[in-house]
Structures are given as structure tokens and as C-alpha cells.
PDB file of C-alpha atoms in Angstrom:
ATOM      1  CA  MET A 355     106.902 109.914 112.702  1.00 94.00           C
ATOM      2  CA  GLN A 356     107.160 107.824 115.833  1.00 96.00           C
ATOM      3  CA  PHE A 357     105.454 104.366 115.969  1.00 97.00           C
ATOM      4  CA  THR A 358     103.742 103.515 119.207  1.00 97.00           C
ATOM      5  CA  SER A 359     102.351 100.094 118.614  1.00 97.00           C
ATOM      6  CA  GLU A 360     102.472  97.286 115.985  1.00 96.00           C
ATOM      7  CA  GLN A 361     100.359  94.279 115.301  1.00 96.00           C
ATOM      8  CA  ARG A 362      99.535  91.723 112.576  1.00 95.00           C
ATOM      9  CA  LEU A 363      95.882  91.409 111.657  1.00 95.00           C
ATOM     10  CA  ASP A 364      94.320  88.034 110.875  1.00 90.00           C
ATOM     11  CA  ASP A 365      94.695  88.600 107.061  1.00 89.00           C
ATOM     12  CA  GLY A 366      98.424  89.457 107.535  1.00 91.00           C
ATOM     13  CA  VAL A 367      97.927  93.081 107.224  1.00 94.00           C
ATOM     14  CA  LEU A 368     100.531  95.136 109.297  1.00 95.00           C
ATOM     15  CA  GLU A 369      98.905  97.751 111.546  1.00 96.00           C
ATOM     16  CA  ARG A 370     101.127 100.513 113.118  1.00 97.00           C
ATOM     17  CA  GLU A 371      99.838 103.198 115.320  1.00 98.00           C
ATOM     18  CA  PHE A 372     102.014 106.354 115.234  1.00 98.00           C
ATOM     19  CA  THR A 373     102.313 109.975 116.270  1.00 97.00           C
ATOM     20  CA  LEU A 374     103.442 112.822 114.127  1.00 97.00           C
ATOM     21  CA  GLY A 375     104.119 115.583 116.626  1.00 95.00           C
ATOM     22  CA  GLU A 376     100.758 115.809 118.486  1.00 93.00           C
ATOM     23  CA  ILE A 377      98.861 114.016 115.709  1.00 96.00           C
ATOM     24  CA  PRO A 378      97.866 110.331 116.272  1.00 97.00           C
ATOM     25  CA  GLY A 379      97.378 108.118 113.332  1.00 98.00           C
ATOM     26  CA  ILE A 380      97.391 104.504 111.972  1.00 98.00           C
ATOM     27  CA  VAL A 381      99.086 103.012 108.898  1.00 97.00           C
ATOM     28  CA  TRP A 382      98.185  99.687 107.452  1.00 97.00           C
ATOM     29  CA  THR A 383     100.354  97.859 104.878  1.00 95.00           C
ATOM     30  CA  PRO A 384      99.607  94.594 102.960  1.00 93.00           C
ATOM     31  CA  GLY A 385     101.339  91.502 104.380  1.00 84.00           C
ATOM     32  CA  SER A 386     102.605  90.082 101.045  1.00 75.00           C
ATOM     33  CA  ALA A 387     103.633  93.244  99.002  1.00 65.00           C
ATOM     34  CA  SER A 388     106.782  92.711  97.036  1.00 65.00           C
ATOM     35  CA  ALA A 389     107.153  96.256  95.804  1.00 74.00           C
ATOM     36  CA  PRO A 390     106.253  99.706  97.094  1.00 87.00           C
ATOM     37  CA  THR A 391     102.482  99.879  97.192  1.00 94.00           C
ATOM     38  CA  PRO A 392     100.141 102.763  96.312  1.00 96.00           C
ATOM     39  CA  LEU A 393      98.563 104.593  99.273  1.00 97.00           C
ATOM     40  CA  ILE A 394      94.940 105.449 100.040  1.00 98.00           C
ATOM     41  CA  LEU A 395      94.472 108.218 102.764  1.00 98.00           C
ATOM     42  CA  LEU A 396      91.238 107.255 104.795  1.00 97.00           C
ATOM     43  CA  GLY A 397      89.225 110.330 105.768  1.00 96.00           C
ATOM     44  CA  HIS A 398      86.606 110.128 108.526  1.00 94.00           C
ATOM     45  CA  PRO A 399      84.417 112.647 110.509  1.00 92.00           C
ATOM     46  CA  GLY A 400      86.648 112.517 113.793  1.00 90.00           C
ATOM     47  CA  GLY A 401      87.047 110.345 116.675  1.00 93.00           C
ATOM     48  CA  LEU A 402      89.667 107.923 115.652  1.00 94.00           C
ATOM     49  CA  ARG A 403      88.826 105.429 118.388  1.00 94.00           C
ATOM     50  CA  LYS A 404      85.179 105.526 117.737  1.00 94.00           C
ATOM     51  CA  MET A 405      85.707 105.085 113.963  1.00 95.00           C
ATOM     52  CA  TYR A 406      88.291 102.411 114.268  1.00 96.00           C
ATOM     53  CA  PRO A 407      86.106  99.430 113.367  1.00 95.00           C
ATOM     54  CA  ARG A 408      85.090 101.025 110.028  1.00 94.00           C
ATOM     55  CA  LEU A 409      88.557 102.254 109.388  1.00 96.00           C
ATOM     56  CA  VAL A 410      90.223  98.956 109.868  1.00 96.00           C
ATOM     57  CA  ALA A 411      87.614  97.252 107.666  1.00 95.00           C
ATOM     58  CA  ARG A 412      88.319  99.910 104.962  1.00 95.00           C
ATOM     59  CA  ALA A 413      92.112  99.416 105.342  1.00 96.00           C
ATOM     60  CA  GLN A 414      91.855  95.691 105.042  1.00 95.00           C
ATOM     61  CA  ARG A 415      89.763  95.940 101.939  1.00 94.00           C
ATOM     62  CA  ALA A 416      92.409  98.342 100.511  1.00 95.00           C
ATOM     63  CA  ALA A 417      95.133  95.861 101.450  1.00 94.00           C
ATOM     64  CA  ALA A 418      93.275  93.086  99.634  1.00 92.00           C
ATOM     65  CA  GLN A 419      93.574  95.328  96.496  1.00 93.00           C
ATOM     66  CA  GLY A 420      97.226  95.713  97.047  1.00 92.00           C
ATOM     67  CA  PHE A 421      97.064  99.262  98.612  1.00 96.00           C
ATOM     68  CA  ALA A 422      98.535 100.621 101.854  1.00 96.00           C
ATOM     69  CA  ALA A 423      96.185 102.896 103.881  1.00 97.00           C
ATOM     70  CA  ALA A 424      96.555 105.380 106.541  1.00 98.00           C
ATOM     71  CA  THR A 425      94.449 107.854 108.691  1.00 98.00           C
ATOM     72  CA  ILE A 426      95.006 110.504 111.334  1.00 98.00           C
ATOM     73  CA  GLU A 427      92.815 112.133 113.973  1.00 97.00           C
ATOM     74  CA  LEU A 428      91.095 115.337 112.982  1.00 96.00           C
ATOM     75  CA  PRO A 429      91.785 118.563 114.864  1.00 95.00           C
ATOM     76  CA  GLU A 430      89.345 119.150 117.669  1.00 91.00           C
ATOM     77  CA  SER A 431      88.431 115.457 117.793  1.00 93.00           C
ATOM     78  CA  GLY A 432      89.280 112.485 119.907  1.00 89.00           C
ATOM     79  CA  GLU A 433      91.832 113.310 122.607  1.00 89.00           C
ATOM     80  CA  ARG A 434      93.146 116.248 120.733  1.00 91.00           C
ATOM     81  CA  PRO A 435      92.581 119.784 122.316  1.00 91.00           C
ATOM     82  CA  ARG A 436      89.385 121.596 121.770  1.00 91.00           C
ATOM     83  CA  SER A 437      88.979 125.303 121.172  1.00 92.00           C
ATOM     84  CA  ALA A 438      86.124 127.508 122.536  1.00 94.00           C
ATOM     85  CA  ALA A 439      85.412 128.788 119.050  1.00 93.00           C
ATOM     86  CA  ALA A 440      84.877 125.196 117.537  1.00 91.00           C
ATOM     87  CA  GLU A 441      82.856 124.040 120.545  1.00 93.00           C
ATOM     88  CA  GLN A 442      80.530 127.044 120.122  1.00 94.00           C
ATOM     89  CA  ALA A 443      80.119 126.472 116.432  1.00 91.00           C
ATOM     90  CA  ARG A 444      79.306 122.785 117.102  1.00 88.00           C
ATOM     91  CA  ALA A 445      76.702 123.951 119.730  1.00 93.00           C
ATOM     92  CA  ASP A 446      75.183 126.413 117.254  1.00 91.00           C
ATOM     93  CA  LEU A 447      74.993 123.766 114.652  1.00 87.00           C
ATOM     94  CA  ARG A 448      73.239 121.210 116.925  1.00 87.00           C
ATOM     95  CA  GLU A 449      70.781 123.917 118.095  1.00 89.00           C
ATOM     96  CA  ALA A 450      69.886 124.766 114.446  1.00 85.00           C
ATOM     97  CA  LEU A 451      69.420 121.085 113.526  1.00 82.00           C
ATOM     98  CA  ALA A 452      67.359 120.375 116.601  1.00 84.00           C
ATOM     99  CA  ALA A 453      64.967 123.186 115.833  1.00 83.00           C
ATOM    100  CA  GLY A 454      64.687 122.132 112.208  1.00 79.00           C
ATOM    101  CA  ALA A 455      65.930 125.347 110.988  1.00 77.00           C
ATOM    102  CA  PRO A 456      68.166 125.951 107.965  1.00 78.00           C
ATOM    103  CA  VAL A 457      71.825 125.971 109.004  1.00 83.00           C
ATOM    104  CA  ASP A 458      73.168 129.420 108.507  1.00 84.00           C
ATOM    105  CA  ASP A 459      76.161 129.793 106.217  1.00 89.00           C
ATOM    106  CA  GLU A 460      77.937 131.683 108.967  1.00 91.00           C
ATOM    107  CA  ILE A 461      77.692 128.747 111.264  1.00 91.00           C
ATOM    108  CA  VAL A 462      79.104 126.422 108.531  1.00 92.00           C
ATOM    109  CA  GLU A 463      82.027 128.685 107.796  1.00 94.00           C
ATOM    110  CA  ARG A 464      82.875 128.995 111.648  1.00 94.00           C
ATOM    111  CA  LEU A 465      82.787 125.196 111.913  1.00 93.00           C
ATOM    112  CA  ILE A 466      84.463 124.068 108.676  1.00 94.00           C
ATOM    113  CA  LEU A 467      86.931 126.619 107.587  1.00 96.00           C
ATOM    114  CA  PRO A 468      89.236 126.576 110.637  1.00 95.00           C
ATOM    115  CA  LEU A 469      89.023 122.749 110.500  1.00 96.00           C
ATOM    116  CA  VAL A 470      90.167 122.635 106.914  1.00 97.00           C
ATOM    117  CA  ASP A 471      92.935 125.288 107.466  1.00 97.00           C
ATOM    118  CA  GLN A 472      94.472 123.058 110.150  1.00 96.00           C
ATOM    119  CA  ALA A 473      93.692 119.536 108.898  1.00 97.00           C
ATOM    120  CA  VAL A 474      95.028 119.910 105.345  1.00 98.00           C
ATOM    121  CA  PRO A 475      98.598 120.922 106.338  1.00 98.00           C
ATOM    122  CA  GLU A 476      98.601 118.009 108.832  1.00 98.00           C
ATOM    123  CA  TRP A 477      97.543 115.651 106.148  1.00 98.00           C
ATOM    124  CA  ARG A 478     100.313 116.917 103.910  1.00 98.00           C
ATOM    125  CA  ALA A 479     102.963 116.532 106.676  1.00 98.00           C
ATOM    126  CA  THR A 480     101.579 112.971 107.333  1.00 98.00           C
ATOM    127  CA  LEU A 481     101.916 112.205 103.571  1.00 98.00           C
ATOM    128  CA  ASP A 482     105.501 113.433 103.566  1.00 97.00           C
ATOM    129  CA  ALA A 483     106.286 110.892 106.407  1.00 97.00           C
ATOM    130  CA  LEU A 484     104.434 108.084 104.984  1.00 97.00           C
ATOM    131  CA  LEU A 485     106.014 108.150 101.634  1.00 96.00           C
ATOM    132  CA  GLU A 486     109.393 107.880 103.318  1.00 95.00           C
ATOM    133  CA  LEU A 487     108.474 104.442 104.773  1.00 94.00           C
ATOM    134  CA  PRO A 488     109.733 101.263 103.106  1.00 89.00           C
ATOM    135  CA  GLY A 489     107.053  99.535 101.228  1.00 89.00           C
ATOM    136  CA  ILE A 490     104.766 102.585 100.464  1.00 94.00           C
ATOM    137  CA  GLY A 491     105.068 104.544  97.326  1.00 89.00           C
ATOM    138  CA  GLY A 492     102.788 106.346  95.057  1.00 83.00           C
ATOM    139  CA  PRO A 493     100.402 107.200  93.548  1.00 95.00           C
ATOM    140  CA  VAL A 494      98.046 108.419  96.301  1.00 97.00           C
ATOM    141  CA  GLY A 495      94.333 108.505  96.784  1.00 97.00           C
ATOM    142  CA  PHE A 496      92.031 110.069  99.234  1.00 98.00           C
ATOM    143  CA  ALA A 497      88.801 108.367 100.430  1.00 97.00           C
ATOM    144  CA  GLY A 498      85.838 109.662 102.507  1.00 92.00           C
ATOM    145  CA  GLY A 499      85.765 111.965 105.474  1.00 92.00           C
ATOM    146  CA  VAL A 500      84.863 115.627 105.611  1.00 94.00           C
ATOM    147  CA  ILE A 501      84.388 116.611 101.911  1.00 96.00           C
ATOM    148  CA  SER A 502      85.670 120.116 102.499  1.00 96.00           C
ATOM    149  CA  ILE A 503      89.063 118.721 103.742  1.00 97.00           C
ATOM    150  CA  ALA A 504      89.278 116.333 100.695  1.00 97.00           C
ATOM    151  CA  LEU A 505      88.473 119.261  98.373  1.00 96.00           C
ATOM    152  CA  ARG A 506      91.185 121.531  99.624  1.00 97.00           C
ATOM    153  CA  LEU A 507      93.709 118.729  99.797  1.00 97.00           C
ATOM    154  CA  ALA A 508      92.965 117.775  96.051  1.00 97.00           C
ATOM    155  CA  VAL A 509      93.580 121.380  95.075  1.00 97.00           C
ATOM    156  CA  VAL A 510      96.891 121.920  96.969  1.00 97.00           C
ATOM    157  CA  GLU A 511      98.472 118.537  97.067  1.00 97.00           C
ATOM    158  CA  PRO A 512      99.843 117.380  93.677  1.00 96.00           C
ATOM    159  CA  ARG A 513     100.577 113.962  94.992  1.00 97.00           C
ATOM    160  CA  ILE A 514      96.840 113.147  95.227  1.00 97.00           C
ATOM    161  CA  SER A 515      95.875 111.322  92.093  1.00 97.00           C
ATOM    162  CA  ALA A 516      92.272 110.510  92.653  1.00 98.00           C
ATOM    163  CA  ALA A 517      89.536 110.836  95.398  1.00 98.00           C
ATOM    164  CA  VAL A 518      86.360 109.010  96.417  1.00 97.00           C
ATOM    165  CA  LEU A 519      84.236 111.624  98.359  1.00 96.00           C
ATOM    166  CA  PHE A 520      81.176 111.374 100.456  1.00 94.00           C
ATOM    167  CA  ALA A 521      78.770 114.220 100.059  1.00 93.00           C
ATOM    168  CA  GLY A 522      77.598 113.971 103.670  1.00 83.00           C
ATOM    169  CA  SER A 523      78.962 116.965 105.425  1.00 84.00           C
ATOM    170  CA  PHE A 524      78.599 120.679 105.341  1.00 89.00           C
ATOM    171  CA  VAL A 525      80.503 122.735 102.752  1.00 94.00           C
ATOM    172  CA  PRO A 526      80.988 126.487 103.114  1.00 94.00           C
ATOM    173  CA  ARG A 527      79.752 128.213  99.899  1.00 92.00           C
ATOM    174  CA  THR A 528      83.015 130.095  99.899  1.00 93.00           C
ATOM    175  CA  MET A 529      84.785 126.922  98.965  1.00 96.00           C
ATOM    176  CA  PHE A 530      82.957 126.478  95.718  1.00 96.00           C
ATOM    177  CA  GLU A 531      85.638 128.535  93.904  1.00 96.00           C
ATOM    178  CA  GLU A 532      88.264 126.072  95.192  1.00 97.00           C
ATOM    179  CA  ALA A 533      85.988 123.182  93.897  1.00 97.00           C
ATOM    180  CA  ARG A 534      86.496 124.602  90.417  1.00 97.00           C
ATOM    181  CA  GLN A 535      90.260 124.175  90.736  1.00 98.00           C
ATOM    182  CA  VAL A 536      89.903 120.367  91.514  1.00 98.00           C
ATOM    183  CA  SER A 537      91.189 118.436  88.441  1.00 97.00           C
ATOM    184  CA  VAL A 538      91.845 114.869  89.701  1.00 98.00           C
ATOM    185  CA  PRO A 539      89.437 112.026  88.879  1.00 98.00           C
ATOM    186  CA  LEU A 540      86.511 111.931  91.345  1.00 98.00           C
ATOM    187  CA  LEU A 541      83.896 109.503  92.522  1.00 98.00           C
ATOM    188  CA  VAL A 542      81.318 111.193  94.652  1.00 97.00           C
ATOM    189  CA  LEU A 543      78.786 109.301  96.695  1.00 96.00           C
ATOM    190  CA  LEU A 544      75.576 110.954  97.722  1.00 96.00           C
ATOM    191  CA  GLN A 545      72.757 109.549 100.027  1.00 94.00           C
ATOM    192  CA  TRP A 546      69.563 111.022  98.566  1.00 95.00           C
ATOM    193  CA  ASP A 547      67.771 111.155 101.846  1.00 93.00           C
ATOM    194  CA  ASP A 548      70.677 112.213 104.041  1.00 89.00           C
ATOM    195  CA  GLU A 549      68.959 113.955 106.876  1.00 80.00           C
ATOM    196  CA  GLY A 550      72.028 116.088 107.787  1.00 75.00           C
ATOM    197  CA  ASN A 551      73.043 117.119 104.245  1.00 83.00           C
ATOM    198  CA  ASP A 552      71.713 119.758 101.889  1.00 86.00           C
ATOM    199  CA  ARG A 553      71.013 117.690  98.764  1.00 91.00           C
ATOM    200  CA  GLN A 554      70.887 120.688  96.342  1.00 92.00           C
ATOM    201  CA  LEU A 555      74.092 122.031  97.797  1.00 92.00           C
ATOM    202  CA  ALA A 556      75.820 118.572  97.277  1.00 94.00           C
ATOM    203  CA  LEU A 557      74.600 118.542  93.691  1.00 96.00           C
ATOM    204  CA  ASP A 558      75.816 122.096  93.070  1.00 95.00           C
ATOM    205  CA  LEU A 559      79.130 121.240  94.511  1.00 96.00           C
ATOM    206  CA  PHE A 560      79.390 118.253  92.172  1.00 96.00           C
ATOM    207  CA  ASP A 561      78.590 120.561  89.320  1.00 97.00           C
ATOM    208  CA  ALA A 562      81.288 123.013  90.460  1.00 97.00           C
ATOM    209  CA  PHE A 563      84.073 120.421  90.557  1.00 98.00           C
ATOM    210  CA  GLY A 564      86.494 121.171  87.747  1.00 97.00           C
ATOM    211  CA  SER A 565      87.623 117.542  87.093  1.00 98.00           C
ATOM    212  CA  ALA A 566      87.348 116.338  83.562  1.00 97.00           C
ATOM    213  CA  GLU A 567      86.440 112.927  85.028  1.00 98.00           C
ATOM    214  CA  LYS A 568      83.832 112.986  87.758  1.00 98.00           C
ATOM    215  CA  THR A 569      81.131 110.486  88.485  1.00 98.00           C
ATOM    216  CA  LEU A 570      78.233 110.804  90.858  1.00 97.00           C
ATOM    217  CA  HIS A 571      76.519 107.817  92.566  1.00 97.00           C
ATOM    218  CA  ALA A 572      73.309 108.744  94.229  1.00 96.00           C
ATOM    219  CA  ASN A 573      71.611 106.119  96.355  1.00 95.00           C
ATOM    220  CA  MET A 574      68.342 106.149  98.365  1.00 95.00           C
ATOM    221  CA  GLY A 575      68.699 106.130 102.114  1.00 93.00           C
ATOM    222  CA  GLY A 576      70.068 108.141 104.945  1.00 91.00           C
ATOM    223  CA  HIS A 577      73.351 109.251 106.088  1.00 89.00           C
ATOM    224  CA  THR A 578      74.612 105.765 107.230  1.00 86.00           C
ATOM    225  CA  GLY A 579      72.890 103.727 104.523  1.00 88.00           C
ATOM    226  CA  VAL A 580      75.667 103.756 101.832  1.00 91.00           C
ATOM    227  CA  PRO A 581      75.101 100.468  99.968  1.00 92.00           C
ATOM    228  CA  GLN A 582      77.851  97.915 100.413  1.00 91.00           C
ATOM    229  CA  PHE A 583      78.267  97.522  96.644  1.00 94.00           C
ATOM    230  CA  GLU A 584      79.645 101.129  96.681  1.00 95.00           C
ATOM    231  CA  GLY A 585      82.815  99.603  98.223  1.00 91.00           C
ATOM    232  CA  ASP A 586      83.216  97.641  94.939  1.00 93.00           C
ATOM    233  CA  SER A 587      82.825 100.911  93.009  1.00 95.00           C
ATOM    234  CA  GLY A 588      85.590 102.588  95.134  1.00 95.00           C
ATOM    235  CA  ASP A 589      87.913  99.482  94.601  1.00 93.00           C
ATOM    236  CA  ARG A 590      87.376  99.580  90.744  1.00 94.00           C
ATOM    237  CA  PHE A 591      87.890 103.399  90.811  1.00 96.00           C
ATOM    238  CA  PHE A 592      91.236 103.266  92.610  1.00 96.00           C
ATOM    239  CA  ALA A 593      92.317 100.277  90.615  1.00 94.00           C
ATOM    240  CA  ARG A 594      92.076 102.357  87.476  1.00 95.00           C
ATOM    241  CA  HIS A 595      93.793 105.474  89.000  1.00 95.00           C
ATOM    242  CA  LEU A 596      96.306 104.249  91.393  1.00 94.00           C
ATOM    243  CA  ARG A 597      98.073 101.449  89.368  1.00 84.00           C
TER     244      ARG A 597
END
């Protein structure tokens, strides 16, 4: 891990940009931590620069609760290289949505499965590097982003202790068997009127999760209308499971 910039935010949070190989990322640590802090990995839909205002707000909220936070750029996003196959899958998805047609399972698989296959090892390598930094310890949580990535990570990464998931992205039906292997505590947020999300598929996925503790919060509104009070819900959830 190579740090490329460092700054103190107004609340004292230390923000450091880094690269891990070709993967750009950011880590935030509380300014007044006296012992190694738990860590929350912040997922997002891609485009680290575009998402920065939301990510830094989430990181500062985590720091106020005594947690470090970190994120990385997704494959095929931001300034990372694009593949012809992924670009075609995105184009096919946009065409289906514009036509108001159901999104074919084959399109979802072409778009999501390669992303998950690449992103999850990258997150695990990042976690290896983060946990070697002074001031950051365990346990580790994962919050938001592409739900299929979080699902796979929760299955294969034993250091993930809990996850807050947003049911707002496409999930290949072939991943439902993996969902049954998830065992960590989950809080799942669902926007009932999400224009880009299959509500029934999201409910079926929640039902498939194998976790003994899983909670679904469903709120009225579209994709970007998650109520602010759900931030408090996430804070309480991680306070219970990452302390």
C-alpha cells in the first residue's frame, strides 16, 4: 500500500489516499483514537471521485462512532481500465431499461459476475494491507455498495463480522446459493419504489440469506431516497457488532 496524499479534515479525521497496485482507495481514521479501532469497509457503485462527497460523509460519521473507514475504486470504474465485455453488458442493460423491458438474467450475469470475481479479491487484499496499519484493528464491517460484492465477501472473508447492505443493485440468480452461506449479522435496506431494482428479487434474496440475525428495513421512495434516519440504524447496528 502506497500513500499518495494526506489531509486532516475539519473534525480531525485523518484522510489518506492510497494505491494498492493499480487500485486507488482512501482510508479515514478518527483523530482522537487511543487504541486500534474497528474498521468499516465502504462499498459504492463505482466512480470514486464522483462518490467522494457521500463517502467522506459516511466516513466522518463512522469516525464519530469510533470507527476507521476505507474504500477502493471498483473494477471497470473511475480511471480504471474498461473491458469490451463489460461495456457491452452495460450497453445492453441501458437498452433494456430504456425500453421498459425486463432485464434478462443473462445480461445481469455478464455484468455482475465478472465484477464480483475481480472486486472481492481486491477487497481482501486491501483488507490485508489496512489491518497492518497502526491504529486500525478488528472487527471489520462492510457497508453499502454493490450487494453482490458484499454477499460474496461475507461468504469468503472470515474477518467480516457484520454488514449493512443496500438492496438496490442487480443480483444474478446464480448467487442465491451463495446467499444461503452468509452467516454474519445483516441489516438490509430496501427502497420500496426503487425504479432500478426488482423488489421481489430483493425480498427473495433477503429470504435466502442464511444469517441467524438478519433485519430488513423497507422504506417508501426511489433509489436515492433512503431516509436519513437509516444512518442512525446503521450506527446502532455496527455499535452492537463491531465493539
